[in-house]
Tab-separated table of C-alpha atoms and ligand atoms in Angstrom:
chain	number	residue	atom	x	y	z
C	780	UNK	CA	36.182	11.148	-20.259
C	781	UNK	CA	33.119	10.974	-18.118
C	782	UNK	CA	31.763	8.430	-19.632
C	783	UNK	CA	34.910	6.416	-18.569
C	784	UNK	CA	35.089	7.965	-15.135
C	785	UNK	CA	31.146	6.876	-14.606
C	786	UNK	CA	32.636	3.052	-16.043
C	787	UNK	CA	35.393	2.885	-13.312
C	788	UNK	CA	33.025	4.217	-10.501
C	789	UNK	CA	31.000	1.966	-11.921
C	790	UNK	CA	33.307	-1.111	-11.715
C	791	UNK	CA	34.693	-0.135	-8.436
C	792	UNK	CA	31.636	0.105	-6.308
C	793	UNK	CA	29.251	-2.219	-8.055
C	794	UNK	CA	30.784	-5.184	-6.573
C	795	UNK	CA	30.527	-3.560	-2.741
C	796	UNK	CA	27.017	-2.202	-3.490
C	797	UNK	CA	25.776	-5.336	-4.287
C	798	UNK	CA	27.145	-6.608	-0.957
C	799	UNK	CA	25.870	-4.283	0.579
C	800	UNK	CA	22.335	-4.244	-1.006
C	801	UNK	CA	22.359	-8.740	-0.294
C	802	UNK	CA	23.199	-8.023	3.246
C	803	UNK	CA	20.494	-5.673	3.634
C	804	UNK	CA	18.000	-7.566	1.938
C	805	UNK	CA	19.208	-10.764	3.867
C	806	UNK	CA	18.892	-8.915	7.001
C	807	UNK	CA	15.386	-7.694	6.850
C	808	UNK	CA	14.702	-11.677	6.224
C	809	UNK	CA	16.120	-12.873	8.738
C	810	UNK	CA	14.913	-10.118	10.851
C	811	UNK	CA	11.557	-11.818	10.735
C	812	UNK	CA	12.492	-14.712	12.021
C	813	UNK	CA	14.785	-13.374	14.495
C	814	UNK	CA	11.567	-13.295	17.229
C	815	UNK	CA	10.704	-17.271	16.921
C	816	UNK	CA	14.503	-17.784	16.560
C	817	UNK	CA	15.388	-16.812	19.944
C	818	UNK	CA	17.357	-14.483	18.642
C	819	UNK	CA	16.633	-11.475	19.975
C	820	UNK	CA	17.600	-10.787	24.056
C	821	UNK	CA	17.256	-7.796	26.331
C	822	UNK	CA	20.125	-5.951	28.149
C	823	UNK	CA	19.408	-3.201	30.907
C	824	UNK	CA	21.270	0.087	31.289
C	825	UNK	CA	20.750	1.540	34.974
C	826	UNK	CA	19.618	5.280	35.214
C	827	UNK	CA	21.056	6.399	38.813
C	828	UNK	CA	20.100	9.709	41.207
C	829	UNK	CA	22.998	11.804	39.981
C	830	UNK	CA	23.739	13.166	43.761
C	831	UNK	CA	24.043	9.524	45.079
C	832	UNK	CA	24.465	7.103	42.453
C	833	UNK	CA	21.234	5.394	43.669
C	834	UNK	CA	19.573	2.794	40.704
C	835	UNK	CA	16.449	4.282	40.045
C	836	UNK	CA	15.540	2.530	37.171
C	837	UNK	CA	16.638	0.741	34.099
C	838	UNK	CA	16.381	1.052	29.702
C	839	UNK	CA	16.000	-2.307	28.535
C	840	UNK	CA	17.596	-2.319	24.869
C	841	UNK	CA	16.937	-4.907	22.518
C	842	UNK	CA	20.049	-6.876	21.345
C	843	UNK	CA	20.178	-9.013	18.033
C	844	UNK	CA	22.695	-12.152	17.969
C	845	UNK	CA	22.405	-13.347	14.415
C	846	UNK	CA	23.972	-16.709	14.082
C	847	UNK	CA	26.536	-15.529	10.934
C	848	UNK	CA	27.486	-12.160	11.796
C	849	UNK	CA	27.199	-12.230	16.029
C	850	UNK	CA	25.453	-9.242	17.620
C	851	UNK	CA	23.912	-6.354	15.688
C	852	UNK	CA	23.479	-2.948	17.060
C	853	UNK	CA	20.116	-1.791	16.946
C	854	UNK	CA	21.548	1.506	15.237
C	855	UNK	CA	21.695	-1.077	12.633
C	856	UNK	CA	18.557	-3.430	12.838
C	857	UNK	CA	15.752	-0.879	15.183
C	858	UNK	CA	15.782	1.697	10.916
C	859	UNK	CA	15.176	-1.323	9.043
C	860	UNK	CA	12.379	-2.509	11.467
C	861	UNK	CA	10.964	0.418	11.085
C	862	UNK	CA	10.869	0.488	7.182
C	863	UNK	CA	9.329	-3.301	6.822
C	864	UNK	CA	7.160	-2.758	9.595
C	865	UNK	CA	8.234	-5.590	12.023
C	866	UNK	CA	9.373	-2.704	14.312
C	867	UNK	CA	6.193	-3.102	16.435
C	868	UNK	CA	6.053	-7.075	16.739
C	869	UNK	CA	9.831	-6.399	17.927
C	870	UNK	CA	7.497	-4.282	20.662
C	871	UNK	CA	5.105	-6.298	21.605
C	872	UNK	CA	8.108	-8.487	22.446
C	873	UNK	CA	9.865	-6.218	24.559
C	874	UNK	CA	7.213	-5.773	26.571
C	875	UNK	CA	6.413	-9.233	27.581
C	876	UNK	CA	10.190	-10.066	28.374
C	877	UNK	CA	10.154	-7.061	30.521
C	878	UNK	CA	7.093	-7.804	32.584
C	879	UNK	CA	8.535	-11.279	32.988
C	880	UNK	CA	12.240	-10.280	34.267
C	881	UNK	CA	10.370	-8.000	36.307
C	882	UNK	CA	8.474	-11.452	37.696
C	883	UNK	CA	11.650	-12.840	38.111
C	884	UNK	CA	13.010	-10.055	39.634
C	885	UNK	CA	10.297	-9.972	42.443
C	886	UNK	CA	10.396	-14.149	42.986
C	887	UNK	CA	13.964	-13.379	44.306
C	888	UNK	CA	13.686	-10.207	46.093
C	889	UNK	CA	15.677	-7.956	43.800
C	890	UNK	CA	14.623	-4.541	44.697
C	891	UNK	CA	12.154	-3.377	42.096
C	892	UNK	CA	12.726	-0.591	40.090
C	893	UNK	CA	10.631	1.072	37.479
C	894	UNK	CA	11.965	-0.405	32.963
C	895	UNK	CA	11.627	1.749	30.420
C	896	UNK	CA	10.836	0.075	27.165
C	897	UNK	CA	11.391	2.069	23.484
C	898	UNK	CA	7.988	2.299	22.090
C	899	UNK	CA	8.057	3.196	18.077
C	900	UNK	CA	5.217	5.544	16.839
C	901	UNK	CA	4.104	2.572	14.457
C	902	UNK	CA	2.916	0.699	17.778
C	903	UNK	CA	0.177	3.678	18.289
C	904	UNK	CA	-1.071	3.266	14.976
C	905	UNK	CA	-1.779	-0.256	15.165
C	906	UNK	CA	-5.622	-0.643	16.603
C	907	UNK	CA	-4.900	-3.608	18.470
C	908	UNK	CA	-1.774	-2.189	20.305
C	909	UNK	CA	-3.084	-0.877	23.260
C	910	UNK	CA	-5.372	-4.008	24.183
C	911	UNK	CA	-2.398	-5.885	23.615
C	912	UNK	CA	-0.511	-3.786	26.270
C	913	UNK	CA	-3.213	-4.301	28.874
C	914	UNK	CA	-3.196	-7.740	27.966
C	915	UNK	CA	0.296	-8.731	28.728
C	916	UNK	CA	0.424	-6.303	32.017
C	917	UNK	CA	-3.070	-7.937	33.351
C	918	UNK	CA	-0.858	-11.465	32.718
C	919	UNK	CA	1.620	-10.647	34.360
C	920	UNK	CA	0.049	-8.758	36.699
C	921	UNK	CA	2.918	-6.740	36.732
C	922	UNK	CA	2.232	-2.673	38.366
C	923	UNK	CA	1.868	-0.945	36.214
C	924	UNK	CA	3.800	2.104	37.737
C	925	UNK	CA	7.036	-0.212	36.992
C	926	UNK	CA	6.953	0.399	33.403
C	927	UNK	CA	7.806	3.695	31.530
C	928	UNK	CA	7.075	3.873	27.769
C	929	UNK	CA	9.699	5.631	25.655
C	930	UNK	CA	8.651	7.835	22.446
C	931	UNK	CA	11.257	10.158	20.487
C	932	UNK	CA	10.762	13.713	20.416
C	933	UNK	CA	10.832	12.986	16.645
C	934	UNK	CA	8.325	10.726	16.786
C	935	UNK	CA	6.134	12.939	18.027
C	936	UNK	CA	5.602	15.202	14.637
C	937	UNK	CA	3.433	12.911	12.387
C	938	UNK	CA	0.125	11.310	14.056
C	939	UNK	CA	-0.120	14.318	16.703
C	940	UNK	CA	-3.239	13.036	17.400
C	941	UNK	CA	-3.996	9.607	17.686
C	942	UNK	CA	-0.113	9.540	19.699
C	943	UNK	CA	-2.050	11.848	21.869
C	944	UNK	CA	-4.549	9.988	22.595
C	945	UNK	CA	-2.822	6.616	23.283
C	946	UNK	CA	-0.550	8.759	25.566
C	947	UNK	CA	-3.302	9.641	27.911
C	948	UNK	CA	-4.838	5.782	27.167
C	949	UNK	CA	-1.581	4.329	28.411
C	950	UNK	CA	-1.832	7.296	31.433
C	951	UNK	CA	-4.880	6.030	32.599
C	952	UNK	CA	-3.621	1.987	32.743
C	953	UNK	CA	-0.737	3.718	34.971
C	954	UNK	CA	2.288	3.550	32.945
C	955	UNK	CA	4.500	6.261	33.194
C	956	UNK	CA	5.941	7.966	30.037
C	957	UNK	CA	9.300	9.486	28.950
C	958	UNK	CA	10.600	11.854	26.060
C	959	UNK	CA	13.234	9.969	24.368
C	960	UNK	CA	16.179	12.136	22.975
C	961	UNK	CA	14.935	15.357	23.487
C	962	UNK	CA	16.122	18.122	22.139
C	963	UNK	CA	16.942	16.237	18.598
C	964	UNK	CA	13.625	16.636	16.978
C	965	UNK	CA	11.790	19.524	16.609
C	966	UNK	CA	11.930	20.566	20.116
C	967	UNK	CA	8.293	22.205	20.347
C	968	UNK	CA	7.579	23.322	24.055
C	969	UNK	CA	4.139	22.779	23.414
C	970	UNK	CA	4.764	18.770	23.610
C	971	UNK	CA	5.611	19.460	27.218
C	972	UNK	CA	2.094	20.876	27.457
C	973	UNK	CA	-0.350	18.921	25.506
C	974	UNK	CA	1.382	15.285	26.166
C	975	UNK	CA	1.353	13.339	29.517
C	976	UNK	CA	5.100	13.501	29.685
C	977	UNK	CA	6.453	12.338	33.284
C	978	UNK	CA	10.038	12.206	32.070
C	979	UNK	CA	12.594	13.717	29.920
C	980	UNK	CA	15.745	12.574	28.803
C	981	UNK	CA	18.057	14.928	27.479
C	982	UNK	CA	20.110	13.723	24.468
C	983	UNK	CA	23.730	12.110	24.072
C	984	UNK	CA	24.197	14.523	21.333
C	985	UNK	CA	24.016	17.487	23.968
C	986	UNK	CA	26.002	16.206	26.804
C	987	UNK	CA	28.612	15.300	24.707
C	988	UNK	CA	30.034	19.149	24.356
C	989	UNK	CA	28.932	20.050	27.851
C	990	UNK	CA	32.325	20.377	29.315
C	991	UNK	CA	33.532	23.432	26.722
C	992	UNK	CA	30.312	24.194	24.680
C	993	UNK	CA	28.522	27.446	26.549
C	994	UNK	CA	25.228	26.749	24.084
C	995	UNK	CA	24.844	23.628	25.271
C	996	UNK	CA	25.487	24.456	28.760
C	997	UNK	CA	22.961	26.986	28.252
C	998	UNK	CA	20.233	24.577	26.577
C	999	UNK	CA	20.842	21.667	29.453
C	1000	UNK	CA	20.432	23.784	32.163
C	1001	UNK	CA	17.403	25.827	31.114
C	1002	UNK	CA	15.971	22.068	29.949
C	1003	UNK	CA	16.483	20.840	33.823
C	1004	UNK	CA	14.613	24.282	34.723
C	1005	UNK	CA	12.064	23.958	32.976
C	1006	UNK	CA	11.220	19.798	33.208
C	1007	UNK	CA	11.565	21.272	37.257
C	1008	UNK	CA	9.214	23.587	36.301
C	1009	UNK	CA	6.555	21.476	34.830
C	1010	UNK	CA	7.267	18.703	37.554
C	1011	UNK	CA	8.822	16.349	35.691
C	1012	UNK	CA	11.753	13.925	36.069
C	1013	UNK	CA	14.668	15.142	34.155
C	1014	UNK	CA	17.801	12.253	32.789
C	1015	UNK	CA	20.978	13.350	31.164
C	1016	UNK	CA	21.597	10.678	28.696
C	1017	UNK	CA	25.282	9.070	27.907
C	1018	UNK	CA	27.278	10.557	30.339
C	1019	UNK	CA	30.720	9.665	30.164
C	1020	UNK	CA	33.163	11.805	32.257
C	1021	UNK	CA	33.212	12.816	35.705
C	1022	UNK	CA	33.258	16.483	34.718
C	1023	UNK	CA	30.080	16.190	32.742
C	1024	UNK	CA	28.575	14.735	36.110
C	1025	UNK	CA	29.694	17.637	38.197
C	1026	UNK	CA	28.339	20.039	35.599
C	1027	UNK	CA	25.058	18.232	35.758
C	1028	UNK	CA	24.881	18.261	39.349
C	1029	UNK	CA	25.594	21.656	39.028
C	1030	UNK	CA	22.539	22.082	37.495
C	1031	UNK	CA	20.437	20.073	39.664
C	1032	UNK	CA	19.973	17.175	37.142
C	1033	UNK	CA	17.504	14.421	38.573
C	1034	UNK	CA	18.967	11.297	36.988
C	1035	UNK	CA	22.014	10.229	34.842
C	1036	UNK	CA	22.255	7.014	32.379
C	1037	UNK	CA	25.127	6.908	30.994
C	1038	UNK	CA	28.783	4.556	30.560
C	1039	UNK	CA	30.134	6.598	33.063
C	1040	UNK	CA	27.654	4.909	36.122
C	1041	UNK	CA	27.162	1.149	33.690
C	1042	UNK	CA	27.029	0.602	30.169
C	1043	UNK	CA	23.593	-1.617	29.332
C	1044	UNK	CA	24.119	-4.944	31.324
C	1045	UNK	CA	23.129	-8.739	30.639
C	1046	UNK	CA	20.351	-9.941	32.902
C	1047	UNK	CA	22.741	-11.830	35.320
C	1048	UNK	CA	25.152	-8.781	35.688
C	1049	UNK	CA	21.976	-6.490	36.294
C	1050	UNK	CA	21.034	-8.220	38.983
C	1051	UNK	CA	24.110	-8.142	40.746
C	1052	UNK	CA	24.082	-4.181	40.157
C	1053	UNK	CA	20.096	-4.533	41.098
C	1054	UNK	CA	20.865	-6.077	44.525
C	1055	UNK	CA	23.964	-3.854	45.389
C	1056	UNK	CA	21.388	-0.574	45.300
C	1057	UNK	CA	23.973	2.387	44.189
C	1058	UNK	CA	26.844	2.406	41.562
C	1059	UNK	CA	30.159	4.790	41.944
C	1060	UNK	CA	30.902	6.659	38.788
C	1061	UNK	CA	33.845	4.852	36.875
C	1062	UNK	CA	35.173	6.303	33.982
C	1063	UNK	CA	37.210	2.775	33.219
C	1064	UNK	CA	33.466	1.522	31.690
C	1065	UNK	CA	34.109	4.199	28.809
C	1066	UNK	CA	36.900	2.059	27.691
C	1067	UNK	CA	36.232	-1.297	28.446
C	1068	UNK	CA	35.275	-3.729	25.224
C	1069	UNK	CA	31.724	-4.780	25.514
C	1070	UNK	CA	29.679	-5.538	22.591
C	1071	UNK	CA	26.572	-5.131	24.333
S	1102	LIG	P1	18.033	5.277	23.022
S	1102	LIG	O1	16.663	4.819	23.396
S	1102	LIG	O2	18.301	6.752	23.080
S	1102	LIG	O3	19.007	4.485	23.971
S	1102	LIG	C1	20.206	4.982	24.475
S	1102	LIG	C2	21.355	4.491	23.657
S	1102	LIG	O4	22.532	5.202	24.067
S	1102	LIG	C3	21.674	3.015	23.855
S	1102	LIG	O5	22.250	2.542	22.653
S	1102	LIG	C4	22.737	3.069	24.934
S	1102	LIG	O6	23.563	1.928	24.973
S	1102	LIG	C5	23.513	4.278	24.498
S	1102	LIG	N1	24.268	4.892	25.589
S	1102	LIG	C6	23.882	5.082	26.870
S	1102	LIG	N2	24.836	5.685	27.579
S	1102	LIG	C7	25.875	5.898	26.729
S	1102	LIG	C8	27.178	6.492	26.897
S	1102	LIG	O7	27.561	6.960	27.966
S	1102	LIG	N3	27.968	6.531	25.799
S	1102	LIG	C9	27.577	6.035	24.589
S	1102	LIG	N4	28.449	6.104	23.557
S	1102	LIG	N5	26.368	5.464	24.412
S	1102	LIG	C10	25.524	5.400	25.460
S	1102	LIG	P2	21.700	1.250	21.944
S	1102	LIG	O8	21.364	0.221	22.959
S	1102	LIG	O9	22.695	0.922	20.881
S	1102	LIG	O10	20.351	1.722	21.299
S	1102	LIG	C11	20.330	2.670	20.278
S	1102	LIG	C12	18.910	3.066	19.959
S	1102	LIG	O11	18.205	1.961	19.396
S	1102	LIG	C13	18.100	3.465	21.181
S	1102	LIG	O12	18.405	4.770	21.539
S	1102	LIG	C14	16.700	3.268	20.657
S	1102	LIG	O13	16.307	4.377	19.875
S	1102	LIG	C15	16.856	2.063	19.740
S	1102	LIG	N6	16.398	0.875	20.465
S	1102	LIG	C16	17.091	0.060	21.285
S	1102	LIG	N7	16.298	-0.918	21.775
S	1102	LIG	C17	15.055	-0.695	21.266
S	1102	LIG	C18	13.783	-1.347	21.406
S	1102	LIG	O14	13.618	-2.326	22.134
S	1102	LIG	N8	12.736	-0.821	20.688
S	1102	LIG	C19	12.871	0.273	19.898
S	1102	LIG	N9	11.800	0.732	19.251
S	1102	LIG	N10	14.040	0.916	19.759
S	1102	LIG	C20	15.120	0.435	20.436
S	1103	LIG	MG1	15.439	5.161	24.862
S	1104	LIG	MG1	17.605	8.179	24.273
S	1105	LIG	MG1	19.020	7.920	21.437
């Protein structure tokens, strides 16, 4: 009986599995070639003063069109990078687009706001990685102070030490640097301390239950105490509702990124948000079909 159970499991899902396990494998291929393919493009989600709706800065996200199966989410493509390696190439890439759309940018009198790029740990344990940094800002002789460097909170567990010292390496060029979806890995105060943090960003994950959840009201607003506290800038990621931006405000938040103010824009449509200085809070964005 099991035996037949385990042979019509078996027949069912082989077939799927197998797709599954060709798409994969055909993915991490084309991955690599996804870089000298053009392939790959940037979109920029604004991060806004929560009391005025003012662009502060901007989240460039890598996007993936592949030329069978369209655009790929990196919830999809950023894991497998990571296992195969070609997450920090994907990096080093990010970077120099940045510092040239912030080029750009400045050649037609956008306003300039500081981009936050997503670094992976695997970047700080490559020995070249920080030359390569200092490279591509000295060539673009872009400020420095423009760019913010992104690490998870998970991250942040394995390779204490040598993230440590690129940290206060990257410090010293004058990049800023942000805690990436705090409060999802193991939330140890002492990072707070012993890393140059200049910004957190409180995850989706918590703001999502804000409006009825009295933990996570709890957590969120003793988080925006203490990054006060400790001086540092303080986001509320993936806000959706008006509600959860009253709460926030509520509790002093600094900044908000999040569908509610602009979901992650194309260059072109950034710019037009870039030039127009503050965005109102519309709720409509939530809802409105946007692969990007
Ligand atoms: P993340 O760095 O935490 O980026 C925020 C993600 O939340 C983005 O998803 C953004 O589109 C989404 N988001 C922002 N506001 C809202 C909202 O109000 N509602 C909802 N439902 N979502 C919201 P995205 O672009 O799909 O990126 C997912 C993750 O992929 C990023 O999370 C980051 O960890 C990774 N990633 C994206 N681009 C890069 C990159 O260039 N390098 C690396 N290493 N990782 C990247
Ligand atoms: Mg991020
Ligand atoms: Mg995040
Ligand atoms: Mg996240």
């Amino acid at each position: 009986r099991a035996r037949d159970k385990g042979r019509n499991t078996y027949q069912i899902y082989a077939p799927s599995l197998n797709v599954a396990a060709y798409k994969l494998y055909t993915m991490e291929k084309d991955l690599r070639k996804s870089i000298a393919a053009k392939e790959l493009f940037l979109v920029f989600q604004p991060r806004v003063e929560a009391n005025t709706g003012k662009i502060v800065s901007a989240e460039a996200l890598v996007r993936w069109e592949h030329s069978d199966w369209g655009v790929i989410s990196p919830k999809e493509f950023i894991p497998l990078a990571e296992e195969s390696g070609f997450i920090s190439e994907i990096g080093d890439w990010v970077m120099e687009q940045v510092c040239m759309y912030i080029v750009r940018w400045e050649h037609k009198g956008l306003p300039s706001v500081p981009i936050s790029i997503n670094i992976s740990a695997q970047s700080f344990l490559r020995n070249d990685w920080l030359a390569i940094i200092k490279k591509i800002l000295n060539k673009s002789k872009v400020d420095p102070a423009l760019i913010e460097l992104e690490i998870t909170e998970s991250s942040l567990i394995h390779y204490q030490e040598t993230i440590s010292e690129g940290l206060q390496t990257l410090k010293a060029l004058g990049v800023r640097i942000a805690l990436d979806d705090f409060g999802t890995g193991y939330s140890s105060l002492s990072y707070l301390k012993d890393y140059p943090i200049d910004t957190i960003k409180i995850d989706k994950s918590f703001i999502d239950n804000i409006v009825d959840d009295v933990s996570d009201q709890t957590i969120i607003s003793a988080v925006i105490q203490l990054a006060k506290g400790l001086k540092k800038r303080v986001v509320a990621e993936g806000v959706e509702t008006a509600i959860q931006l009253e709460i926030l405000k509520g509790y002093h938040c600094h900044e908000i990124q999040g569908y509610l103010f602009s979901k992650p824009l194309p260059d072109h449509e950034f710019q037009t948000v870039l030039q127009s200085k503050v965005l109102q809070p519309n709720s409509s964005n939530v809802l409105e079909e946007n692969i990007l």
